[in-house]
Amino acid sequence: MARDVPDLTVFRARIAHLMDDPAAAGSSALEHFEDGLLVVQGGRVVACGPTERLLPTLPHAIPIEDHRGKLIVPGFIDTHVHFAQTDIIASHAGQLLEWLEQRALPAEARFDDPELARDAAEFFCDELLRNGTTTAMVFATVHTASVDALFNAALARDMRLIAGKVLMDRNCPEPLREAAPTGDARSRELIERWHGRGRLSYAVTPRFAPTSTEQQLRLAGSLFREIPDLHLQSHVAENRAEVAWVNALFPDARSYLDVYDRYGLLGPRALFAHCIWLDDADRRRMADTGTAMAFCPTSNLFLGSGLFDLERAHAAGARVALGTDVGAGTSLSMLQTLNEAFKVLKLQGQDLPPDHALYLATLGAARSLGLDGRIGSFASGCEADFVLLDPGAAPLLARRTRSAATLDEHLFALMMLGDERCVAATYLLGRCVFSRTTPAPTRPLR
Ligand code: GUN
Ligand code: ZN
């Protein structure tokens, strides 16, 4: 351990994180330290382990942020969310296509106002941090200014964020429509301005097959392949009426997913939300191409879209992450999202053990985005984005936690009963960016 290093910061608490996928590697994938230290230098993890072992290796006078009684886990990763739909969360409407027409698209049309976009972006980023979410993959709107507003807000907070402007050139209200070459040119301008700046990355963002012509999908595929490290995000197979619509619009395609495949939209760093009404050939194709699925349980229940089949996704070898999908989703809390995920799986006779749940919200999501090694765990060298969870913050959870004997029980109670009230603090690159109370006391080491 380096000595006399001024920017060394040390956090003491119960610590849990994943080093691998528990579904593949078993229980050894989870590292847990009842009394642990997380040592951060220059915004990166330099060590994570039991206090007993690490304490003697640290410089004598280094202060410790002492959070014993609380739990540190890697910052949550929300892989699918629409920041411009924050204001219409919990809006009463029918299923997907009606909800889009009546609620989501009119809300997005208002983002032609840069001031409104700035205000919404600031609120959204603060709200992510308040929920312990340190990385998100986000849909902006078709408006360039909405992407600028979001990236500016993320940059000011030093957040890792992936986002892109929505592409639509048909089947949508006229103010949200633009010709395919225009959408392509504006995406390129945004990439030039933002991709790779700070911790920001750009995602090519065709909304979904029904709102793009073949020309637009082809341009999106070319762009995705042309520029290194770009991401791609869209929706697939969410709702049965939507699937029927795609079948009618693209009669030559084998399936909804195959539409995207034909235009080169699959591959590592491509992520598709929902993936409910897929068949096993689709799932295998996603696995073979390294394309990720975002399971969005609160949205799928809210819109009555259907039940995501995690067992089949795993059997095919596909990468799976979680999304809140606000505004169709009903919470920005990844804890609440896990709660609903558990129930969606239970309805299908499937299970979501707590270590698997934590994996989905952290390292599994990082892997789905091609960002493992940077975020999602406390392996040495990872960015020190983490969340301090306080099971004592909500009375019922506190009561349940009193009789929780194991970490599994603690984690399960947190995901079933917890929400943003349990997020005591959120850290980006080792720096506290949200605290529910006053700053933590720092004490001399010994
Ligand atoms: N499919 C196309 N656009 C959307 C959207 O904004 N939300 C959801 N849930 N599904 C979509
Ligand atoms: Zn969505």
Short mmCIF file of C-alpha atoms and ligand atoms in Angstrom, two decimals:
data_model
loop_
_atom_site.label_atom_id
_atom_site.label_comp_id
_atom_site.label_asym_id
_atom_site.label_seq_id
_atom_site.Cartn_x
_atom_site.Cartn_y
_atom_site.Cartn_z
CA MET A 1 0.00 0.00 0.00
CA ALA A 2 1.35 3.43 -0.94
CA ARG A 3 2.46 5.58 2.03
CA ASP A 4 2.04 9.34 2.56
CA VAL A 5 -0.45 9.73 -0.25
CA PRO A 6 -2.55 12.81 0.32
CA ASP A 7 -5.65 11.78 -1.65
CA LEU A 8 -6.04 8.38 -0.02
CA THR A 9 -9.56 8.01 1.38
CA VAL A 10 -10.71 5.10 3.50
CA PHE A 11 -14.30 3.98 4.16
CA ARG A 12 -15.19 1.49 6.89
CA ALA A 13 -18.49 -0.42 6.82
CA ARG A 14 -19.98 -3.75 5.97
CA ILE A 15 -19.06 -4.20 2.29
CA ALA A 16 -20.51 -6.48 -0.39
CA HIS A 17 -19.76 -6.68 -4.10
CA LEU A 18 -19.64 -9.20 -6.92
CA MET A 19 -16.46 -10.39 -8.58
CA ASP A 20 -18.34 -12.65 -11.02
CA ASP A 21 -21.81 -13.85 -12.01
CA PRO A 22 -23.22 -15.98 -9.18
CA ALA A 23 -25.40 -17.84 -11.69
CA ALA A 24 -22.22 -19.11 -13.36
CA ALA A 25 -19.58 -18.98 -10.62
CA GLY A 26 -21.71 -19.89 -7.59
CA SER A 27 -21.57 -18.35 -4.14
CA SER A 28 -17.86 -17.48 -4.39
CA ALA A 29 -18.81 -14.68 -6.82
CA LEU A 30 -19.90 -12.50 -3.89
CA GLU A 31 -17.23 -10.91 -1.71
CA HIS A 32 -18.47 -9.84 1.69
CA PHE A 33 -16.64 -8.22 4.56
CA GLU A 34 -18.61 -7.90 7.78
CA ASP A 35 -16.14 -5.21 8.90
CA GLY A 36 -14.47 -4.01 5.73
CA LEU A 37 -12.40 -1.18 4.34
CA LEU A 38 -12.70 0.37 0.91
CA VAL A 39 -9.52 2.26 0.09
CA VAL A 40 -9.73 4.87 -2.63
CA GLN A 41 -7.00 6.86 -4.29
CA GLY A 42 -7.39 9.28 -7.17
CA GLY A 43 -11.04 8.27 -7.50
CA ARG A 44 -10.23 4.58 -7.96
CA VAL A 45 -10.39 1.56 -5.72
CA VAL A 46 -6.92 0.55 -4.57
CA ALA A 47 -8.01 -2.05 -2.04
CA CYS A 48 -11.13 -3.64 -0.60
CA GLY A 49 -10.99 -6.19 2.16
CA PRO A 50 -11.39 -6.99 5.83
CA THR A 51 -10.41 -4.21 8.23
CA GLU A 52 -8.30 -6.61 10.22
CA ARG A 53 -6.07 -7.29 7.22
CA LEU A 54 -6.01 -3.85 5.56
CA LEU A 55 -5.76 -1.55 8.57
CA PRO A 56 -2.13 -2.42 9.42
CA THR A 57 -1.09 -1.67 5.82
CA LEU A 58 -2.41 1.90 5.85
CA PRO A 59 -0.41 5.05 6.63
CA HIS A 60 -0.69 5.92 10.31
CA ALA A 61 -2.54 9.23 10.19
CA ILE A 62 -5.02 8.55 7.40
CA PRO A 63 -8.54 9.47 8.57
CA ILE A 64 -11.31 6.96 8.11
CA GLU A 65 -14.92 7.63 7.22
CA ASP A 66 -16.53 5.32 9.71
CA HIS A 67 -19.89 3.90 8.57
CA ARG A 68 -20.12 0.78 10.69
CA GLY A 69 -23.78 -0.30 10.87
CA LYS A 70 -24.27 0.53 7.21
CA LEU A 71 -23.58 -1.40 4.00
CA ILE A 72 -21.41 -0.26 1.09
CA VAL A 73 -22.16 -1.74 -2.34
CA PRO A 74 -21.10 -0.58 -5.81
CA GLY A 75 -23.23 2.22 -7.24
CA PHE A 76 -26.35 0.96 -8.99
CA ILE A 77 -26.48 0.93 -12.78
CA ASP A 78 -29.79 1.73 -14.47
CA THR A 79 -29.44 0.56 -18.07
CA HIS A 80 -32.70 1.89 -19.42
CA VAL A 81 -34.45 5.13 -18.51
CA HIS A 82 -35.99 8.16 -20.28
CA PHE A 83 -35.07 11.41 -18.53
CA ALA A 84 -37.64 13.42 -20.49
CA GLN A 85 -40.43 11.24 -19.09
CA THR A 86 -39.67 12.07 -15.46
CA ASP A 87 -42.61 14.47 -15.30
CA ILE A 88 -45.13 11.92 -16.58
CA ILE A 89 -44.17 9.06 -14.27
CA ALA A 90 -47.34 7.49 -12.89
CA SER A 91 -49.64 8.78 -15.64
CA HIS A 92 -52.82 6.81 -16.09
CA ALA A 93 -53.26 5.39 -19.62
CA GLY A 94 -53.67 2.14 -21.50
CA GLN A 95 -50.95 -0.23 -22.69
CA LEU A 96 -47.75 0.73 -24.50
CA LEU A 97 -48.97 2.21 -27.79
CA GLU A 98 -51.77 4.23 -26.21
CA TRP A 99 -49.49 5.37 -23.37
CA LEU A 100 -46.86 6.48 -25.90
CA GLU A 101 -49.35 8.45 -27.94
CA GLN A 102 -51.22 10.02 -25.03
CA ARG A 103 -48.47 10.51 -22.45
CA ALA A 104 -44.85 9.93 -23.45
CA LEU A 105 -44.60 11.59 -26.86
CA PRO A 106 -46.48 14.79 -25.89
CA ALA A 107 -44.17 15.09 -22.86
CA GLU A 108 -41.11 14.69 -25.06
CA ALA A 109 -42.37 17.30 -27.52
CA ARG A 110 -41.95 19.94 -24.79
CA PHE A 111 -38.20 19.38 -24.82
CA ASP A 112 -37.78 21.71 -27.77
CA ASP A 113 -37.42 24.27 -24.94
CA PRO A 114 -33.75 24.18 -23.82
CA GLU A 115 -34.57 25.76 -20.45
CA LEU A 116 -37.13 23.07 -19.67
CA ALA A 117 -34.59 20.44 -20.78
CA ARG A 118 -31.91 21.91 -18.49
CA ASP A 119 -34.22 21.95 -15.49
CA ALA A 120 -35.37 18.36 -16.13
CA ALA A 121 -31.79 17.13 -16.62
CA GLU A 122 -30.58 18.68 -13.36
CA PHE A 123 -33.49 17.18 -11.44
CA PHE A 124 -33.03 13.79 -13.10
CA CYS A 125 -29.30 13.52 -12.30
CA ASP A 126 -29.88 14.56 -8.69
CA GLU A 127 -32.66 12.03 -8.41
CA LEU A 128 -30.44 9.23 -9.77
CA LEU A 129 -27.84 10.03 -7.12
CA ARG A 130 -30.48 10.22 -4.40
CA ASN A 131 -31.44 6.66 -5.39
CA GLY A 132 -27.85 5.41 -5.32
CA THR A 133 -27.65 5.13 -9.11
CA THR A 134 -24.19 6.18 -10.29
CA THR A 135 -24.37 5.16 -13.95
CA ALA A 136 -27.32 5.22 -16.33
CA MET A 137 -27.99 4.60 -20.00
CA VAL A 138 -30.54 7.22 -20.92
CA PHE A 139 -32.89 8.14 -23.74
CA ALA A 140 -33.02 11.90 -24.31
CA THR A 141 -35.52 13.20 -26.90
CA VAL A 142 -35.14 13.98 -30.60
CA HIS A 143 -33.97 17.47 -29.64
CA THR A 144 -30.22 18.08 -29.67
CA ALA A 145 -30.58 20.49 -26.74
CA SER A 146 -32.04 17.71 -24.58
CA VAL A 147 -28.82 15.69 -25.00
CA ASP A 148 -26.68 18.76 -24.31
CA ALA A 149 -28.67 19.45 -21.15
CA LEU A 150 -28.31 15.90 -19.89
CA PHE A 151 -24.61 15.56 -20.62
CA ASN A 152 -23.92 18.98 -19.07
CA ALA A 153 -25.71 17.93 -15.88
CA ALA A 154 -23.81 14.62 -15.74
CA LEU A 155 -20.47 16.30 -16.47
CA ALA A 156 -20.99 18.81 -13.66
CA ARG A 157 -21.47 15.87 -11.25
CA ASP A 158 -18.68 13.72 -12.74
CA MET A 159 -21.21 10.95 -13.39
CA ARG A 160 -20.67 8.10 -15.78
CA LEU A 161 -23.55 8.44 -18.22
CA ILE A 162 -24.47 7.02 -21.61
CA ALA A 163 -27.11 8.84 -23.62
CA GLY A 164 -28.27 9.72 -27.08
CA LYS A 165 -30.80 11.66 -29.07
CA VAL A 166 -33.86 9.73 -30.16
CA LEU A 167 -34.15 8.95 -33.88
CA MET A 168 -37.67 8.89 -35.40
CA ASP A 169 -38.55 9.46 -39.04
CA ARG A 170 -42.08 8.03 -39.25
CA ASN A 171 -45.20 7.05 -37.28
CA CYS A 172 -44.80 9.80 -34.71
CA PRO A 173 -46.11 13.36 -34.20
CA GLU A 174 -44.75 15.79 -36.78
CA PRO A 175 -42.75 17.95 -34.30
CA LEU A 176 -40.78 14.88 -33.20
CA ARG A 177 -40.07 13.62 -36.70
CA GLU A 178 -36.97 14.41 -38.72
CA ALA A 179 -35.60 13.05 -41.99
CA ALA A 180 -33.19 10.16 -41.52
CA PRO A 181 -30.12 12.05 -42.86
CA THR A 182 -30.90 14.96 -40.50
CA GLY A 183 -31.09 12.63 -37.49
CA ASP A 184 -27.82 11.04 -38.54
CA ALA A 185 -26.05 14.39 -38.97
CA ARG A 186 -27.29 15.65 -35.60
CA SER A 187 -26.20 12.43 -33.89
CA ARG A 188 -22.74 12.89 -35.37
CA GLU A 189 -22.54 16.47 -34.08
CA LEU A 190 -23.44 15.25 -30.60
CA ILE A 191 -20.88 12.45 -30.76
CA GLU A 192 -18.23 14.97 -31.75
CA ARG A 193 -19.21 17.18 -28.82
CA TRP A 194 -19.68 14.60 -26.06
CA HIS A 195 -18.50 11.05 -26.76
CA GLY A 196 -15.53 10.23 -24.52
CA ARG A 197 -15.63 13.55 -22.65
CA GLY A 198 -15.27 13.02 -18.88
CA ARG A 199 -17.13 9.80 -18.18
CA LEU A 200 -19.71 10.35 -20.92
CA SER A 201 -20.44 8.07 -23.85
CA TYR A 202 -22.84 8.39 -26.71
CA ALA A 203 -25.53 5.84 -27.61
CA VAL A 204 -27.09 5.71 -31.07
CA THR A 205 -30.79 5.76 -30.16
CA PRO A 206 -33.40 4.64 -32.70
CA ARG A 207 -36.57 4.67 -30.54
CA PHE A 208 -37.98 1.37 -31.84
CA ALA A 209 -38.55 -0.24 -35.24
CA PRO A 210 -42.06 1.23 -35.84
CA THR A 211 -40.80 4.83 -35.74
CA SER A 212 -37.86 4.31 -38.11
CA THR A 213 -37.76 3.68 -41.85
CA GLU A 214 -35.33 1.16 -43.27
CA GLN A 215 -33.10 4.08 -44.27
CA GLN A 216 -32.92 5.33 -40.69
CA LEU A 217 -32.16 1.88 -39.28
CA ARG A 218 -29.43 1.40 -41.89
CA LEU A 219 -27.83 4.74 -41.03
CA ALA A 220 -28.04 3.93 -37.30
CA GLY A 221 -26.29 0.58 -37.87
CA SER A 222 -23.53 2.21 -39.94
CA LEU A 223 -22.95 4.92 -37.35
CA PHE A 224 -22.84 2.37 -34.50
CA ARG A 225 -20.17 0.39 -36.34
CA GLU A 226 -18.16 3.35 -37.59
CA ILE A 227 -17.13 5.10 -34.37
CA PRO A 228 -15.20 3.20 -31.67
CA ASP A 229 -16.87 2.55 -28.31
CA LEU A 230 -20.28 3.90 -29.27
CA HIS A 231 -23.27 2.28 -27.60
CA LEU A 232 -26.68 1.60 -29.12
CA GLN A 233 -30.01 1.51 -27.30
CA SER A 234 -33.55 0.74 -28.39
CA HIS A 235 -36.67 -1.24 -27.47
CA VAL A 236 -37.69 -4.70 -28.64
CA ALA A 237 -40.60 -7.11 -28.13
CA GLU A 238 -42.23 -5.24 -25.27
CA ASN A 239 -45.92 -5.53 -26.06
CA ARG A 240 -47.98 -7.87 -28.24
CA ALA A 241 -49.68 -5.14 -30.27
CA GLU A 242 -46.27 -3.56 -30.87
CA VAL A 243 -44.88 -6.90 -32.09
CA ALA A 244 -47.83 -7.32 -34.49
CA TRP A 245 -47.21 -3.80 -35.80
CA VAL A 246 -43.54 -4.56 -36.47
CA ASN A 247 -44.49 -7.80 -38.25
CA ALA A 248 -46.79 -5.78 -40.53
CA LEU A 249 -44.20 -3.05 -41.18
CA PHE A 250 -41.31 -5.46 -41.84
CA PRO A 251 -42.97 -8.56 -43.40
CA ASP A 252 -39.65 -10.00 -44.63
CA ALA A 253 -38.04 -10.14 -41.19
CA ARG A 254 -38.05 -13.45 -39.29
CA SER A 255 -38.83 -11.66 -36.03
CA TYR A 256 -38.87 -8.21 -34.41
CA LEU A 257 -35.25 -8.69 -33.29
CA ASP A 258 -34.32 -9.74 -36.82
CA VAL A 259 -35.32 -6.27 -38.07
CA TYR A 260 -32.51 -4.79 -35.98
CA ASP A 261 -30.15 -7.61 -36.94
CA ARG A 262 -30.64 -6.91 -40.66
CA TYR A 263 -29.45 -3.33 -40.24
CA GLY A 264 -26.43 -4.13 -38.08
CA LEU A 265 -27.86 -2.90 -34.78
CA LEU A 266 -26.79 -5.91 -32.68
CA GLY A 267 -23.40 -6.34 -31.04
CA PRO A 268 -21.38 -5.61 -27.91
CA ARG A 269 -22.50 -2.33 -26.28
CA ALA A 270 -25.96 -2.61 -27.89
CA LEU A 271 -28.74 -2.93 -25.35
CA PHE A 272 -32.44 -3.52 -25.98
CA ALA A 273 -35.11 -2.87 -23.39
CA HIS A 274 -37.85 -5.36 -22.52
CA CYS A 275 -37.13 -8.51 -24.63
CA ILE A 276 -40.37 -10.11 -23.43
CA TRP A 277 -41.90 -11.52 -26.62
CA LEU A 278 -38.73 -13.08 -28.04
CA ASP A 279 -38.23 -16.69 -29.04
CA ASP A 280 -35.18 -18.81 -28.21
CA ALA A 281 -33.61 -18.15 -31.63
CA ASP A 282 -33.76 -14.40 -30.83
CA ARG A 283 -32.27 -14.97 -27.40
CA ARG A 284 -29.43 -17.05 -28.84
CA ARG A 285 -28.80 -14.41 -31.49
CA MET A 286 -28.51 -11.77 -28.77
CA ALA A 287 -26.09 -13.99 -26.85
CA ASP A 288 -24.01 -14.80 -29.96
CA THR A 289 -23.68 -11.14 -30.90
CA GLY A 290 -22.98 -9.92 -27.33
CA THR A 291 -26.18 -7.84 -27.35
CA ALA A 292 -27.66 -7.11 -23.91
CA MET A 293 -31.23 -7.21 -22.59
CA ALA A 294 -32.65 -4.71 -20.10
CA PHE A 295 -35.25 -6.25 -17.81
CA CYS A 296 -37.63 -3.44 -16.77
CA PRO A 297 -40.05 -4.99 -14.29
CA THR A 298 -41.86 -1.93 -12.92
CA SER A 299 -42.57 -0.73 -16.46
CA ASN A 300 -43.64 -4.16 -17.67
CA LEU A 301 -46.13 -4.45 -14.82
CA PHE A 302 -47.34 -0.85 -15.09
CA LEU A 303 -48.08 -1.14 -18.83
CA GLY A 304 -49.21 -4.76 -18.57
CA SER A 305 -46.59 -5.68 -21.17
CA GLY A 306 -45.70 -9.17 -19.94
CA LEU A 307 -43.20 -11.13 -17.88
CA PHE A 308 -39.48 -11.15 -18.69
CA ASP A 309 -38.13 -14.73 -18.73
CA LEU A 310 -34.74 -14.58 -16.98
CA GLU A 311 -34.28 -18.36 -17.01
CA ARG A 312 -34.54 -18.51 -20.80
CA ALA A 313 -32.27 -15.49 -21.19
CA HIS A 314 -29.65 -17.20 -19.00
CA ALA A 315 -30.09 -20.54 -20.78
CA ALA A 316 -29.34 -18.80 -24.08
CA GLY A 317 -26.26 -17.16 -22.54
CA ALA A 318 -27.54 -13.61 -23.06
CA ARG A 319 -26.31 -10.63 -21.06
CA VAL A 320 -29.01 -9.22 -18.80
CA ALA A 321 -29.21 -5.95 -16.88
CA LEU A 322 -31.97 -3.97 -15.19
CA GLY A 323 -33.74 -0.79 -16.23
CA THR A 324 -36.20 1.40 -14.39
CA ASP A 325 -37.67 2.61 -17.71
CA VAL A 326 -39.15 5.70 -16.08
CA GLY A 327 -41.66 7.17 -17.15
CA ALA A 328 -43.38 3.83 -17.88
CA GLY A 329 -41.44 2.49 -14.92
CA THR A 330 -42.80 3.60 -11.59
CA SER A 331 -39.61 4.17 -9.60
CA LEU A 332 -36.04 5.36 -10.09
CA SER A 333 -35.00 3.15 -7.20
CA MET A 334 -33.05 0.07 -8.25
CA LEU A 335 -34.05 -1.50 -4.92
CA GLN A 336 -37.71 -1.14 -5.87
CA THR A 337 -36.87 -2.41 -9.35
CA LEU A 338 -35.36 -5.55 -7.79
CA ASN A 339 -38.45 -5.96 -5.64
CA GLU A 340 -40.67 -6.07 -8.73
CA ALA A 341 -38.14 -8.18 -10.64
CA PHE A 342 -38.34 -10.79 -7.90
CA LYS A 343 -42.15 -10.91 -8.18
CA VAL A 344 -42.16 -11.05 -11.99
CA LEU A 345 -39.85 -14.06 -11.79
CA LYS A 346 -41.83 -15.65 -8.96
CA LEU A 347 -44.95 -15.55 -11.14
CA GLN A 348 -43.06 -17.77 -13.60
CA GLY A 349 -41.77 -20.19 -10.96
CA GLN A 350 -38.30 -18.58 -11.10
CA ASP A 351 -36.12 -17.23 -8.32
CA LEU A 352 -33.92 -14.17 -7.85
CA PRO A 353 -31.59 -14.84 -4.92
CA PRO A 354 -30.17 -11.67 -3.33
CA ASP A 355 -26.62 -12.13 -4.66
CA HIS A 356 -28.00 -12.56 -8.21
CA ALA A 357 -30.10 -9.45 -7.67
CA LEU A 358 -27.09 -7.39 -6.59
CA TYR A 359 -25.20 -8.73 -9.62
CA LEU A 360 -27.94 -7.59 -12.01
CA ALA A 361 -27.89 -4.08 -10.56
CA THR A 362 -24.08 -3.74 -10.53
CA LEU A 363 -21.49 -5.97 -12.21
CA GLY A 364 -24.00 -7.68 -14.52
CA ALA A 365 -25.08 -4.30 -15.82
CA ALA A 366 -21.46 -3.18 -16.21
CA ARG A 367 -20.76 -6.29 -18.28
CA SER A 368 -23.88 -5.65 -20.36
CA LEU A 369 -22.56 -2.18 -21.17
CA GLY A 370 -18.98 -3.34 -21.79
CA LEU A 371 -17.85 -1.35 -18.75
CA ASP A 372 -16.66 -4.12 -16.43
CA GLY A 373 -13.21 -3.34 -15.11
CA ARG A 374 -14.33 0.27 -14.76
CA ILE A 375 -17.56 0.11 -12.74
CA GLY A 376 -19.84 -2.43 -11.04
CA SER A 377 -17.41 -3.92 -8.52
CA PHE A 378 -14.62 -3.03 -6.09
CA ALA A 379 -11.87 -4.84 -7.97
CA SER A 380 -8.63 -2.82 -7.81
CA GLY A 381 -8.57 -0.09 -10.43
CA CYS A 382 -12.37 0.28 -10.66
CA GLU A 383 -13.87 3.75 -10.42
CA ALA A 384 -14.91 4.32 -6.82
CA ASP A 385 -18.63 4.82 -7.44
CA PHE A 386 -20.53 3.41 -4.51
CA VAL A 387 -23.58 3.71 -2.34
CA LEU A 388 -23.92 3.64 1.42
CA LEU A 389 -27.11 1.81 2.38
CA ASP A 390 -28.73 2.26 5.77
CA PRO A 391 -31.20 -0.48 6.65
CA GLY A 392 -32.09 1.55 9.75
CA ALA A 393 -33.56 4.39 7.70
CA ALA A 394 -37.02 2.88 7.18
CA PRO A 395 -38.80 1.63 10.32
CA LEU A 396 -40.22 -1.61 8.93
CA LEU A 397 -36.94 -2.51 7.24
CA ALA A 398 -35.04 -1.65 10.43
CA ARG A 399 -37.32 -3.98 12.39
CA ARG A 400 -36.95 -6.79 9.86
CA THR A 401 -33.18 -6.30 9.74
CA ARG A 402 -32.85 -6.79 13.50
CA SER A 403 -33.57 -10.47 13.08
CA ALA A 404 -31.64 -10.90 9.81
CA ALA A 405 -28.78 -13.24 10.57
CA THR A 406 -26.96 -13.39 7.24
CA LEU A 407 -25.91 -10.97 4.50
CA ASP A 408 -28.39 -12.73 2.19
CA GLU A 409 -31.21 -11.91 4.57
CA HIS A 410 -30.06 -8.31 4.86
CA LEU A 411 -29.82 -7.88 1.10
CA PHE A 412 -33.17 -9.53 0.51
CA ALA A 413 -34.92 -7.33 3.08
CA LEU A 414 -33.27 -4.27 1.51
CA MET A 415 -34.48 -5.16 -1.97
CA MET A 416 -38.00 -6.04 -0.87
CA LEU A 417 -38.58 -3.22 1.63
CA GLY A 418 -35.97 -0.63 0.72
CA ASP A 419 -36.06 2.38 -1.54
CA GLU A 420 -34.32 5.76 -1.73
CA ARG A 421 -34.89 6.30 2.00
CA CYS A 422 -32.18 3.67 2.59
CA VAL A 423 -29.60 5.50 0.50
CA ALA A 424 -27.60 7.28 3.18
CA ALA A 425 -25.02 8.60 0.72
CA THR A 426 -23.80 8.22 -2.82
CA TYR A 427 -20.17 8.58 -3.92
CA LEU A 428 -18.71 9.24 -7.34
CA LEU A 429 -14.98 8.62 -7.76
CA GLY A 430 -14.71 8.46 -3.97
CA ARG A 431 -16.37 11.85 -3.46
CA CYS A 432 -19.68 12.18 -1.62
CA VAL A 433 -22.20 13.71 -4.06
CA PHE A 434 -25.34 12.98 -2.11
CA SER A 435 -25.87 12.65 1.61
CA ARG A 436 -29.21 12.17 3.31
CA THR A 437 -27.88 13.71 6.51
CA THR A 438 -24.76 15.63 7.44
CA PRO A 439 -21.30 14.68 6.16
CA ALA A 440 -19.88 11.56 7.77
CA PRO A 441 -17.61 12.02 10.79
CA THR A 442 -13.97 11.34 10.05
CA ARG A 443 -11.80 9.94 12.78
CA PRO A 444 -8.09 9.28 13.09
CA LEU A 445 -7.19 5.72 12.24
CA ARG A 446 -5.97 4.72 15.65
N1 GUN B 1 -41.16 1.81 -26.94
C1 GUN B 1 -40.87 2.87 -27.71
N2 GUN B 1 -40.73 3.99 -26.98
C2 GUN B 1 -40.92 3.63 -25.71
C3 GUN B 1 -40.90 4.35 -24.47
O1 GUN B 1 -40.67 5.56 -24.41
N3 GUN B 1 -41.16 3.63 -23.35
C4 GUN B 1 -41.40 2.28 -23.39
N4 GUN B 1 -41.64 1.64 -22.25
N5 GUN B 1 -41.44 1.60 -24.52
C5 GUN B 1 -41.20 2.26 -25.67
ZN ZN B 2 -37.97 2.62 -22.61
#
